[in-house]
Coordinates of C-alpha atoms and ligand atoms in Angstrom, one line a residue:
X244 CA 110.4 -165.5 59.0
X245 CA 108.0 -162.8 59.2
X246 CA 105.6 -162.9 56.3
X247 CA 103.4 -159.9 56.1
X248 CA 100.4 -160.4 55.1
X249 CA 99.1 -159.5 52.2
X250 CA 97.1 -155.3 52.8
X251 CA 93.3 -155.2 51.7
X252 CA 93.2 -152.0 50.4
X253 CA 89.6 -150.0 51.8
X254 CA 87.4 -149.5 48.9
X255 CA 83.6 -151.3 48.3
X256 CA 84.7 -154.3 46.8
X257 CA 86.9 -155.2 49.1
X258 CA 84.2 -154.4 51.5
X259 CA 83.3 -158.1 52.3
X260 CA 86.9 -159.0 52.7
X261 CA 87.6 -157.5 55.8
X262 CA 88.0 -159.4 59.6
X263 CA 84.8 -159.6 61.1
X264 CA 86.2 -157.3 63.9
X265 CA 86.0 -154.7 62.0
X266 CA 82.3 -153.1 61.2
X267 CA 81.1 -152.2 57.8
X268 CA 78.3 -150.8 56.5
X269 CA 75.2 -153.2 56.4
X270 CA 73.6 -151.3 53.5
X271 CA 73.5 -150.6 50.1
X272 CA 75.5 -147.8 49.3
X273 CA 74.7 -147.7 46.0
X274 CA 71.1 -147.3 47.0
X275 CA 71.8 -143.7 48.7
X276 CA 71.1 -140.4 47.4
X277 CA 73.2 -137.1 48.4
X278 CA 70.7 -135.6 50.8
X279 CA 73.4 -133.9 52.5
X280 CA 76.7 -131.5 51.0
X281 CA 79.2 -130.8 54.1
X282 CA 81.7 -128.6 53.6
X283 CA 84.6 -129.4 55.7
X284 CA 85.2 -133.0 55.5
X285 CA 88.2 -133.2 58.6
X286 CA 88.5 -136.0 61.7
X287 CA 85.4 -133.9 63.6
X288 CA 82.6 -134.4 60.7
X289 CA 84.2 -137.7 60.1
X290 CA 83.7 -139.1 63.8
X291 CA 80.4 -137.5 64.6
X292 CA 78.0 -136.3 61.7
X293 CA 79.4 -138.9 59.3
X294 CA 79.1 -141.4 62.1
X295 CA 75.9 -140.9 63.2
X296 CA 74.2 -140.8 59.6
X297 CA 76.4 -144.1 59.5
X298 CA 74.5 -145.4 62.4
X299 CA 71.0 -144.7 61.2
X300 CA 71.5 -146.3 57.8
X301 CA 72.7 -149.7 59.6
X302 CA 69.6 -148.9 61.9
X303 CA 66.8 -152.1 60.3
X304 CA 63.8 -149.6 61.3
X305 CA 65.3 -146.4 59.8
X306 CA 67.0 -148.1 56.3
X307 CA 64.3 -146.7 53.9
X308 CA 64.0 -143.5 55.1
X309 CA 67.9 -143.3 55.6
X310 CA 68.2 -143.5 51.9
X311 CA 68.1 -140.1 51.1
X312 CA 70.8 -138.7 53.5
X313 CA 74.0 -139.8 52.0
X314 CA 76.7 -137.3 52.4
X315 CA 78.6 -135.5 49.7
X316 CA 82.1 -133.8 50.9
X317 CA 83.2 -130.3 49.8
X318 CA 86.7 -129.2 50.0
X319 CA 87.2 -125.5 49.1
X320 CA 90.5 -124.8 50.0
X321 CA 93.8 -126.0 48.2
X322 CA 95.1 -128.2 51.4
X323 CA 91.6 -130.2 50.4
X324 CA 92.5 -131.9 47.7
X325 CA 94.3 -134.7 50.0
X326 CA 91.3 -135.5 52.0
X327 CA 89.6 -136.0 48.3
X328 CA 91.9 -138.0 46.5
X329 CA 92.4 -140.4 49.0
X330 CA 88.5 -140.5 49.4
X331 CA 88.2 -140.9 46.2
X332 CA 90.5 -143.8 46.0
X333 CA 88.8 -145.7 48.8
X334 CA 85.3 -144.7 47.4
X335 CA 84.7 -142.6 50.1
X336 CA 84.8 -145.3 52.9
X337 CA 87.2 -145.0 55.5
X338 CA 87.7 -146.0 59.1
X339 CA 86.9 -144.9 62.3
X340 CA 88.6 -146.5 65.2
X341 CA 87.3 -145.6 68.4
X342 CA 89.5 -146.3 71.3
X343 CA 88.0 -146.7 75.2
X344 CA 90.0 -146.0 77.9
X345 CA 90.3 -149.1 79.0
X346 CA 92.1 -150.3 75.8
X347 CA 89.2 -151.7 74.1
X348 CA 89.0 -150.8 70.7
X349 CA 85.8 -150.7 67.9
X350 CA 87.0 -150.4 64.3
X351 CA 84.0 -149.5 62.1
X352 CA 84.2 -148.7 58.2
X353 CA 81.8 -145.7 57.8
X354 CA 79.9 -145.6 54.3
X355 CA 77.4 -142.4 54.6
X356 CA 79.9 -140.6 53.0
X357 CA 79.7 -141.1 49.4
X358 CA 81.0 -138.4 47.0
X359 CA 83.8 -135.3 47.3
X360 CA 84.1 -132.4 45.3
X361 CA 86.7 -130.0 45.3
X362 CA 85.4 -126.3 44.8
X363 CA 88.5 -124.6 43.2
X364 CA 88.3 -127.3 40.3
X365 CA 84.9 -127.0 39.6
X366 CA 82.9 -124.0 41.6
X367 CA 79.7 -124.3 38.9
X368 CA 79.6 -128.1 39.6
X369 CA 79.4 -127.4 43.2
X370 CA 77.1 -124.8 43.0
X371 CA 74.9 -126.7 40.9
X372 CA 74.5 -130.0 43.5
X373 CA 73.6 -127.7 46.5
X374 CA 70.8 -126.4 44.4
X375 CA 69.9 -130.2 43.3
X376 CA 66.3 -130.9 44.2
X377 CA 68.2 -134.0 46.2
X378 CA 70.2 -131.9 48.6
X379 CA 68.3 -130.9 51.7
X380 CA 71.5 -130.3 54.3
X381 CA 74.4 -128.2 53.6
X382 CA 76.2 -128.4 56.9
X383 CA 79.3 -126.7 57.8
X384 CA 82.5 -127.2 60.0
X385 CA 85.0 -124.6 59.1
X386 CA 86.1 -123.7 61.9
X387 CA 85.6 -120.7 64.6
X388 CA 87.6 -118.8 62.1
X389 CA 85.8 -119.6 59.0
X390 CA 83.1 -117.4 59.6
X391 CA 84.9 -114.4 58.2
X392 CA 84.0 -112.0 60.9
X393 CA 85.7 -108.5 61.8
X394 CA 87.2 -108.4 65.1
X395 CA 85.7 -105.1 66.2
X396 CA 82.4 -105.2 65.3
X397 CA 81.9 -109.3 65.8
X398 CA 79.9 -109.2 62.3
X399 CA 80.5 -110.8 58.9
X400 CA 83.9 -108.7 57.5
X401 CA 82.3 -107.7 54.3
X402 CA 85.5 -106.0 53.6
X403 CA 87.2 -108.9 53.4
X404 CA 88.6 -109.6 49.9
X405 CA 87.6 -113.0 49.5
X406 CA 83.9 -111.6 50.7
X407 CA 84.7 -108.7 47.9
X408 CA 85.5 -111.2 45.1
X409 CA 82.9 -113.1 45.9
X410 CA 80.1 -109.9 45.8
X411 CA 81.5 -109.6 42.0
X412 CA 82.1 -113.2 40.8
X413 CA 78.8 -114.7 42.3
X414 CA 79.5 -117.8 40.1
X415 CA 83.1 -118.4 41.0
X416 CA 83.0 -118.0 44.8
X417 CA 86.0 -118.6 47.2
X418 CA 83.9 -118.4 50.5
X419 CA 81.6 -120.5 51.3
X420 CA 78.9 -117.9 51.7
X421 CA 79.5 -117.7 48.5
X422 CA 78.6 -120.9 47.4
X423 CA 75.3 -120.9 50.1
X424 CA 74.1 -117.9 48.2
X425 CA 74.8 -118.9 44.7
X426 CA 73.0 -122.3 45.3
X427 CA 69.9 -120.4 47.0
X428 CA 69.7 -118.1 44.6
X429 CA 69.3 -121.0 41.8
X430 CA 67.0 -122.8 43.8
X431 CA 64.2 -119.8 44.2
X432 CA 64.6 -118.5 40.4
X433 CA 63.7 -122.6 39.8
X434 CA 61.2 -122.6 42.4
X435 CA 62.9 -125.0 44.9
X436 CA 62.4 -125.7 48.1
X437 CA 65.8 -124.1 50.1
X438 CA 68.0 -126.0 52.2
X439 CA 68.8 -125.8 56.2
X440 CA 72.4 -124.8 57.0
X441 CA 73.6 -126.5 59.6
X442 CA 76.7 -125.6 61.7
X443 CA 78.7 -127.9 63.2
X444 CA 81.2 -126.0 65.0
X445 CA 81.7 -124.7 68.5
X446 CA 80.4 -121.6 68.7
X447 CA 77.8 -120.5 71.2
X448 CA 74.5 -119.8 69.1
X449 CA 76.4 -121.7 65.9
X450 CA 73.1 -121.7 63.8
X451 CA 72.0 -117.6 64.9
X452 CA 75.6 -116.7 64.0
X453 CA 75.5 -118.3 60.7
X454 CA 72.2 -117.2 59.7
X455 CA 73.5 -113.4 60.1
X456 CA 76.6 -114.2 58.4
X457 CA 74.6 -115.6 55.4
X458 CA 72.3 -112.8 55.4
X459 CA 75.1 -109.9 56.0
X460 CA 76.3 -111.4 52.5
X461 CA 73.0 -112.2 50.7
X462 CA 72.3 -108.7 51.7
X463 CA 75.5 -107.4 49.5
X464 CA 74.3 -109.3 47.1
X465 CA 71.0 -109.0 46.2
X466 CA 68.2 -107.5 49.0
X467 CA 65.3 -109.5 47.3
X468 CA 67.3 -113.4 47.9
X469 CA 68.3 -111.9 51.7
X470 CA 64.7 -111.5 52.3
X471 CA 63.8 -114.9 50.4
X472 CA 66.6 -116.6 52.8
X473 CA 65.2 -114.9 55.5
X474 CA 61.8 -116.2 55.6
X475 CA 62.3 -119.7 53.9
X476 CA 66.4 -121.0 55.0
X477 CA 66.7 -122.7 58.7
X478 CA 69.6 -122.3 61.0
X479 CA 69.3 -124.9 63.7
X480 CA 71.7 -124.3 66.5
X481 CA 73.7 -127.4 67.8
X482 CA 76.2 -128.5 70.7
X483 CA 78.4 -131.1 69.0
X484 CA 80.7 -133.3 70.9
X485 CA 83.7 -135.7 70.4
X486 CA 87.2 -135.6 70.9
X487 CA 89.1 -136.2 67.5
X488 CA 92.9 -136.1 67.7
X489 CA 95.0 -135.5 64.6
X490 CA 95.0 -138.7 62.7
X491 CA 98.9 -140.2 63.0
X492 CA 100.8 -142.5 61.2
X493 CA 100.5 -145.2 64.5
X494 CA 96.5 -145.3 63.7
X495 CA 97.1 -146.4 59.8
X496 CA 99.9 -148.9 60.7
X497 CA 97.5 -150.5 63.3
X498 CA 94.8 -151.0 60.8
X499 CA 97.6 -152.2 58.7
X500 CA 99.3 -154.8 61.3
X501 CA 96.0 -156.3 63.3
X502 CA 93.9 -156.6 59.9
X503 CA 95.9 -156.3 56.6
X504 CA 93.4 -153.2 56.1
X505 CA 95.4 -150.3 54.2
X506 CA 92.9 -147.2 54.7
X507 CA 95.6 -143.7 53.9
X508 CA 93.1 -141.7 56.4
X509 CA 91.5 -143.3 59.3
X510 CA 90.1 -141.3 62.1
X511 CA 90.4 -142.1 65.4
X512 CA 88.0 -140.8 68.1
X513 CA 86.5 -141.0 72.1
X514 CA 83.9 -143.6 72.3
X515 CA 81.7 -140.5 74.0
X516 CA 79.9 -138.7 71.2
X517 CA 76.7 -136.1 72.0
X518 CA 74.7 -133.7 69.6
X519 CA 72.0 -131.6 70.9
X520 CA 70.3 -129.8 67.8
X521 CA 67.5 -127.8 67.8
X522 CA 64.5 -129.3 65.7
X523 CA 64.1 -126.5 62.8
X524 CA 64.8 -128.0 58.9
X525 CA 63.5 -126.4 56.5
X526 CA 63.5 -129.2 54.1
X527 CA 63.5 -132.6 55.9
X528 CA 66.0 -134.4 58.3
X529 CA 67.7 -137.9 59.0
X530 CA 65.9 -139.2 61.9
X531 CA 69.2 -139.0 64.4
X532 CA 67.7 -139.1 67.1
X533 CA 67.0 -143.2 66.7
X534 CA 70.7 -143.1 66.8
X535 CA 71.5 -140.7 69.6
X536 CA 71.5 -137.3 69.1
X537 CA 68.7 -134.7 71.0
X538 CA 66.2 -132.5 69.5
X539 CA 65.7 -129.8 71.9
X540 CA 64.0 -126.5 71.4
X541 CA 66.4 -124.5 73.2
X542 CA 69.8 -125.6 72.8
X543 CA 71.6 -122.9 74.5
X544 CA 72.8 -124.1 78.2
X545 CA 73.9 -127.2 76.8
X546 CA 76.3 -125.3 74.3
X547 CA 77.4 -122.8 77.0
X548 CA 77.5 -126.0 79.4
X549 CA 80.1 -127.4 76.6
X550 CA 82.2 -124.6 75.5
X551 CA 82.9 -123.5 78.8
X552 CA 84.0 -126.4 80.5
X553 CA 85.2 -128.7 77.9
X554 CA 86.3 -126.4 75.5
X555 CA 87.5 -123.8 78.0
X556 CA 89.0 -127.1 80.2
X557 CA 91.4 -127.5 76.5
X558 CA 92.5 -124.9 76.3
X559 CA 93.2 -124.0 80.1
X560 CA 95.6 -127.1 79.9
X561 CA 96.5 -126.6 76.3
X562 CA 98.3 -123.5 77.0
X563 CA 99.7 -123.8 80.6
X564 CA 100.6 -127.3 79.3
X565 CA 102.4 -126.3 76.1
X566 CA 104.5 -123.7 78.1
X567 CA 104.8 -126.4 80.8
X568 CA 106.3 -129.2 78.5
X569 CA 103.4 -131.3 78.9
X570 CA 102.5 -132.5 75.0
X571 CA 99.1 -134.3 75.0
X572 CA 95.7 -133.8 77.2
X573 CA 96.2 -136.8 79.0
X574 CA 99.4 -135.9 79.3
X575 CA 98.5 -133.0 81.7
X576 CA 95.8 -134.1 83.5
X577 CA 97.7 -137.8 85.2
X578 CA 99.9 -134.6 86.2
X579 CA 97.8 -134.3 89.4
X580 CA 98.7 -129.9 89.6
X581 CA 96.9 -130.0 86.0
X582 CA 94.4 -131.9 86.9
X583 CA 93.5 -129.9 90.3
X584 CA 93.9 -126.6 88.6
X585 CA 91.7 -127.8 85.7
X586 CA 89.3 -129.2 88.5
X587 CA 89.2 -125.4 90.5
X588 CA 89.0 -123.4 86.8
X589 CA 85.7 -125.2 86.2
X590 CA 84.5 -125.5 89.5
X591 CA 84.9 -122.0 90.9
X592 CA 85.2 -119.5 87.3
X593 CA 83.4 -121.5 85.2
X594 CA 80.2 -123.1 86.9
X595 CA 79.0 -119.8 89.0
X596 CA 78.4 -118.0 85.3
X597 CA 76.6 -121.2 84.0
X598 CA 72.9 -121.5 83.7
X599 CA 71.5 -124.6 85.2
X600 CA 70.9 -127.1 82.5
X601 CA 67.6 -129.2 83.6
X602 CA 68.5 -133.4 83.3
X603 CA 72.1 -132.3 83.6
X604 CA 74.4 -132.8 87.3
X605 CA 76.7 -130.1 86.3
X606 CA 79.1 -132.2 88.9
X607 CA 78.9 -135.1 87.1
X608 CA 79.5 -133.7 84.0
X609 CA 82.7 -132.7 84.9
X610 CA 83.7 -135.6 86.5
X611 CA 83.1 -137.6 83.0
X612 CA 85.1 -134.5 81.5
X613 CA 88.3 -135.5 83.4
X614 CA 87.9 -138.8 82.6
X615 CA 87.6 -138.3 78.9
X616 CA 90.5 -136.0 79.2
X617 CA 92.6 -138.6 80.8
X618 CA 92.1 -141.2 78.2
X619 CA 95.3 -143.0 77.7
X620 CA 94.2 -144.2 74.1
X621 CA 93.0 -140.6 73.0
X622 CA 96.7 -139.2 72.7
X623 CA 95.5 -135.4 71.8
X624 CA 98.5 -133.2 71.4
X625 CA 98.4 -129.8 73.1
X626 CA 99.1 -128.5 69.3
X627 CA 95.8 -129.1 68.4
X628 CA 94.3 -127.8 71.3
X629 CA 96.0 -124.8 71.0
X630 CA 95.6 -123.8 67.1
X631 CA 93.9 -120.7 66.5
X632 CA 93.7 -119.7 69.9
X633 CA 93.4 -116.5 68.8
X634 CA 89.4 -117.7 67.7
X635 CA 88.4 -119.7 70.0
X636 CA 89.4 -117.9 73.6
X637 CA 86.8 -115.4 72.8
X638 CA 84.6 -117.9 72.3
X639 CA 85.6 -120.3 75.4
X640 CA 87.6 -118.4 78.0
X641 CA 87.1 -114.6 78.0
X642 CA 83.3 -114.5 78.4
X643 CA 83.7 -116.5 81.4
X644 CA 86.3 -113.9 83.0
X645 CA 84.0 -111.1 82.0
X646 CA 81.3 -112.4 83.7
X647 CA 83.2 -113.0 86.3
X648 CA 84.6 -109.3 86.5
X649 CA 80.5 -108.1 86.5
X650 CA 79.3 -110.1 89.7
X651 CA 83.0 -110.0 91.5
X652 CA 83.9 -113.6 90.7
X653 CA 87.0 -115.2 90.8
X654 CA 89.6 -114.4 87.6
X655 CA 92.9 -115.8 88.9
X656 CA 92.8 -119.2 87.0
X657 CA 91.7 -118.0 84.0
X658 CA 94.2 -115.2 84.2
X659 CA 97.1 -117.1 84.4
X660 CA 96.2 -118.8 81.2
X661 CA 96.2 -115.4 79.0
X662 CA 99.6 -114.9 80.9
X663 CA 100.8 -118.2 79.6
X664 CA 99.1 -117.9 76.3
X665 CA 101.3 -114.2 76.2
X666 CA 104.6 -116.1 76.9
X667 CA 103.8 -118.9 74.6
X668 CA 102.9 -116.5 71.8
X669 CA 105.8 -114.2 72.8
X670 CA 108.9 -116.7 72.9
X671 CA 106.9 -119.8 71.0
X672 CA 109.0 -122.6 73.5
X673 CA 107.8 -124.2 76.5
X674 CA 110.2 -123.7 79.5
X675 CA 113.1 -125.9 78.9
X676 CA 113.5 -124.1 75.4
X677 CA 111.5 -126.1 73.3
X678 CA 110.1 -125.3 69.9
X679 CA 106.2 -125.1 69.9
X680 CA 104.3 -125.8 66.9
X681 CA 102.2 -122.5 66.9
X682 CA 99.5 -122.3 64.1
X683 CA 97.0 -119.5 64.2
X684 CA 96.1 -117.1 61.5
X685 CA 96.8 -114.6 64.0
X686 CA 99.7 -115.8 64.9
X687 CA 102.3 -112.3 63.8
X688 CA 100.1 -109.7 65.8
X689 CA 100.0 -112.3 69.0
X690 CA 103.4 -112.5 68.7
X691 CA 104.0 -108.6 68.2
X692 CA 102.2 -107.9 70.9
X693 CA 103.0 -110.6 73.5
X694 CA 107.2 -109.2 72.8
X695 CA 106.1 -105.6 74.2
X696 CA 105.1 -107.2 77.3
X697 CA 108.9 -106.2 79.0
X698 CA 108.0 -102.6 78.2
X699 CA 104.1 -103.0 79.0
X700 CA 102.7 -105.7 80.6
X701 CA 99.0 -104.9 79.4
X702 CA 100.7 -105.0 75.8
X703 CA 99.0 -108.8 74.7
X704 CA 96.1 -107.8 76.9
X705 CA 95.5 -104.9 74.4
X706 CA 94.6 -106.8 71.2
X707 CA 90.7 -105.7 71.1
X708 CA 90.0 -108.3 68.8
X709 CA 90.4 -111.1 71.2
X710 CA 90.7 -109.7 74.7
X711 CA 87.6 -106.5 74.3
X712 CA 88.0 -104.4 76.8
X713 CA 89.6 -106.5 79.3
X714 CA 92.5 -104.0 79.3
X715 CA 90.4 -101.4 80.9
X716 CA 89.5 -103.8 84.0
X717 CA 91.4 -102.5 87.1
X718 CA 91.3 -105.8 88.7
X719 CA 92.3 -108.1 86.2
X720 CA 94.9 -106.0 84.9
X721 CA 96.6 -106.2 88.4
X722 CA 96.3 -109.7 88.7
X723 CA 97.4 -110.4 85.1
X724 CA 100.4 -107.9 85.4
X725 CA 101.5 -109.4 88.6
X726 CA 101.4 -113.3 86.8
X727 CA 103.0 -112.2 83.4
X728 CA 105.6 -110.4 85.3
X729 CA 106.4 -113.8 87.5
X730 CA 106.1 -115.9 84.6
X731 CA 108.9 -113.6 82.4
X732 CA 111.4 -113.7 85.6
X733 CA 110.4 -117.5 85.7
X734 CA 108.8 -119.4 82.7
X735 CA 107.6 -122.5 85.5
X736 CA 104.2 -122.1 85.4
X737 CA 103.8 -125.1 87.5
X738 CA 105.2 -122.3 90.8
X739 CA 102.0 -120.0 89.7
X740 CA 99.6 -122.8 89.3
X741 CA 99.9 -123.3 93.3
X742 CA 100.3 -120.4 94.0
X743 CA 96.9 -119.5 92.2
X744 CA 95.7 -122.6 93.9
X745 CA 96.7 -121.6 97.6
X746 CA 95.3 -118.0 97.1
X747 CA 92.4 -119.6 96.2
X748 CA 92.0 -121.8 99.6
Ligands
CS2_187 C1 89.0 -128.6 71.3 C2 87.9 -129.2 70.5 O1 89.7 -127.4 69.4 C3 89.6 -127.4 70.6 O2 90.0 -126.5 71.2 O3 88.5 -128.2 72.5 O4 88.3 -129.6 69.3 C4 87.3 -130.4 71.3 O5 88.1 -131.5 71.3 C5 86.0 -130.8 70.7 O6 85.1 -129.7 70.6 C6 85.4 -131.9 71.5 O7 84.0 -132.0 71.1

């Protein structure tokens, strides 16, 4: 007979009831304050930020000071509100299972999370606990595409209508720019201290770009609180690192079968986890680095180091892979023509246009890279590689073929990834005719332009917004033209992924 046992559902009090294989907090939770508001509470801020504020308050040296940085949530966006009730339910704790590739497993309840709110119910309430005297952090992940900047220029898109409605309903924001400004506004008129904003998303110079962001708005706004954020508000920049696949259905019904534990929204993560920030808050700061994390004062080759190699390495596989057939990272890379083509991207297009990064082997980086990738436990589908492409190429891919266009580097790798990326967006199927789960806000114009590609094949290369002027490049139009062609007349890819590889020696 098979009697289940009976589920402990995840909440505090049923904190002590749990296996002892699975970690829980080892402090009071009740004794935290909100030092921190995040907006963007998905897997990423639940595996690393979460997690490492987690560590420091189970740290014995660090438990006083830790005290003030619990975390408070902030969902702005309709889709939110499931992430927040089921918080809610479980009092904010939830589960972070982190799976080696060896099979060994570490299941740790994280409890440095300890409030949501949801914006769109309440913007006022929101509003009013950034500009608590408590908060000291409002950090961000919202994405490469949530900074709300126009194509052309690269700047904050002022013309946006959610920036618009926000200029006019300062107390009612949508953006969260919005909210930043409404809550630093209150804190100068009550002669508060600000807040540092820290980003947590990949983009090169996260912390630069957001400042200018916050000040292109402020500056709408009100010219006196630009100035006042100016001079007073921090924006450190940071490399963050840690894969996070898409939560799944397996991950809860493991919890579920190996310890009775019923959590509705684990996370599951790589045991590797870095964050390099630069040391420059405003208003105070957990003491990470007893838990990990580097304070640098230059963070820059380590985020270039990151976004162009690992973040590049995604999405090279992401999209040759999707059109391939392959549907998960490790997926592609035990496919050895993945894994050598990945191999050659970063070794000869990406490295030559790296800077040195002093205390890192470059060589060795990559190595650990392929290893992370091929995690068998780390099952990251090509789906969420590939969403909103159409944001991060120009952040991971086409600066490296620029580059290499300047100092007459190689382009053919990456160039047979746009070419992919063109038929993927153009016929949205891999080769055999299968359906692709294509999300990117972008995802009509791709599409537009990747289907004029019979008549033109610069057509997808001709979207300004993602590609500059990449179009006007004699050489990499011929090489491009010449793959997209092949790859229309015959959707393998695999056939131009050695023949890249030959032509490359
Ligand atoms: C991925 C990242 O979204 C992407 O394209 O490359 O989410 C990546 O997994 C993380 O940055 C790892 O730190």
């Amino acid at each position: 007979m098979n009697i289940k046992q009976e589920t402990i559902p995840l909440n505090e009090e049923n904190l002590h009831r749990l296996p002892p294989d699975v970690a829980r907090p080892t402090y009071q939770r009740s004794d935290l304050k909100t030092g921190i508001i995040h907006v963007g509470v998905g897997g990423f801020h639940r595996s690393h930020e979460a997690y490492y504020t987690d560590l420091l308050m189970g740290d014995g040296d660090s438990q006083a000071d830790s005290k003030a940085w619990g975390i408070c949530g902030i969902g702005l966006r309709e889709p939110d509100r499931r992430i927040a009730s089921v918080l809610e339910k479980q009092d904010y704790l939830y589960t972070l299972i982190i799976r080696h590739p060896d099979g060994k497993i570490e299941n740790r309840v994280i409890g440095s999370l300890i409030d949501f709110m949801m914006g769109i119910d309440d913007p006022g309430a929101v509003i009013d606990r950034m500009a608590s005297p408590d908060t000291k952090i409002v950090s961000l992940t919202i994405t490469e595409g949530g900074y709300n900047l126009d194509a052309a220029t690269g700047e904050f898109d002022i013309n946006h209508p959610d920036a618009q409605h926000d200029l006019i309903n300062p107390e009612q924001p949508k953006l969260v720019f919005g909210y930043l400004t409404a809550a630093l506004q209150k804190r100068r008129q009550q002669g508060l201290p600000p807040f540092t904003i820290q980003s947590c998303d990949n983009i090169q110079h996260n912390g630069d770009l957001t400042r200018r962001v916050v000040l292109e708005f402020a500056r709408h706004q009100d010219e006196e609180l630009a100035k006042w954020i100016e001079t007073n508000v921090a924006f450190p920049n940071a490399m963050v690192d840690r894969i996070t696949p898409v939560t799944t259905n397996d991950d809860i019904e493991y919890l579920e079968n190996e310890f009775g534990l019923a959590d509705e929204w684990p996370v599951t993560c790589e045991p590797f986890c870095q964050w390099v920030i630069e040391d420059q808050f405003v208003n105070g700061r957990p003491e990470w680095e007893k838990v990990g994390a580097q304070f640098v004062p230059d963070v820059t080759p380590y985020e270039k180091m990151k976004l162009r190699l690992l973040n590049a390495g995604h999405s090279v596989l992401g999209l040759l892979g999707s059109v391939y057939g392959h549907e998960t990272i490790d997926g592609c890379v035990s496919d050895e023509l993945f894994a050598t083509y990945l191999r050659r991207f970063m070794d000869v297009e990406a490295t030559p246009v790296l800077d040195a990064v002093e205390g890192i082997d470059l060589a060795a980086y990559k190595d650990t890279l392929i290893e992370r990738f091929g995690n068998p436990n780390i099952k990251d589908q090509l789906a969420r590689i590939c969403l909103e492409s159409s944001s991060k190429l120009p952040v991971f891919l086409v600066p490296t073929i620029r580059e290499n266009l300047a100092k007459d580097g190689s382009i053919r790798f990456a160039a047979l990834v746009i070419a992919a990326w063109c038929y993927y967006s153009d016929r949205q199927v891999d080769q055999h005719g299968k359906e692709l789960d294509i999300v990117d806000d972008k995802k009509a114009e791709l599409h537009e332009a990747a289907a004029g590609t019979s008549k033109d094949p610069l057509s997808f290369l001709k979207i300004t917004s993602v590609f500059g002027d990449l179009a006007q490049s004699q050489r990499f139009t011929e090489v491009y033209a010449e793959m997209v062609n092949a790859l229309y007349r015959n959707p393998d890819v695999s056939v131009l992924m050695r023949e890249a590889l030959r032509a490359d020696g």
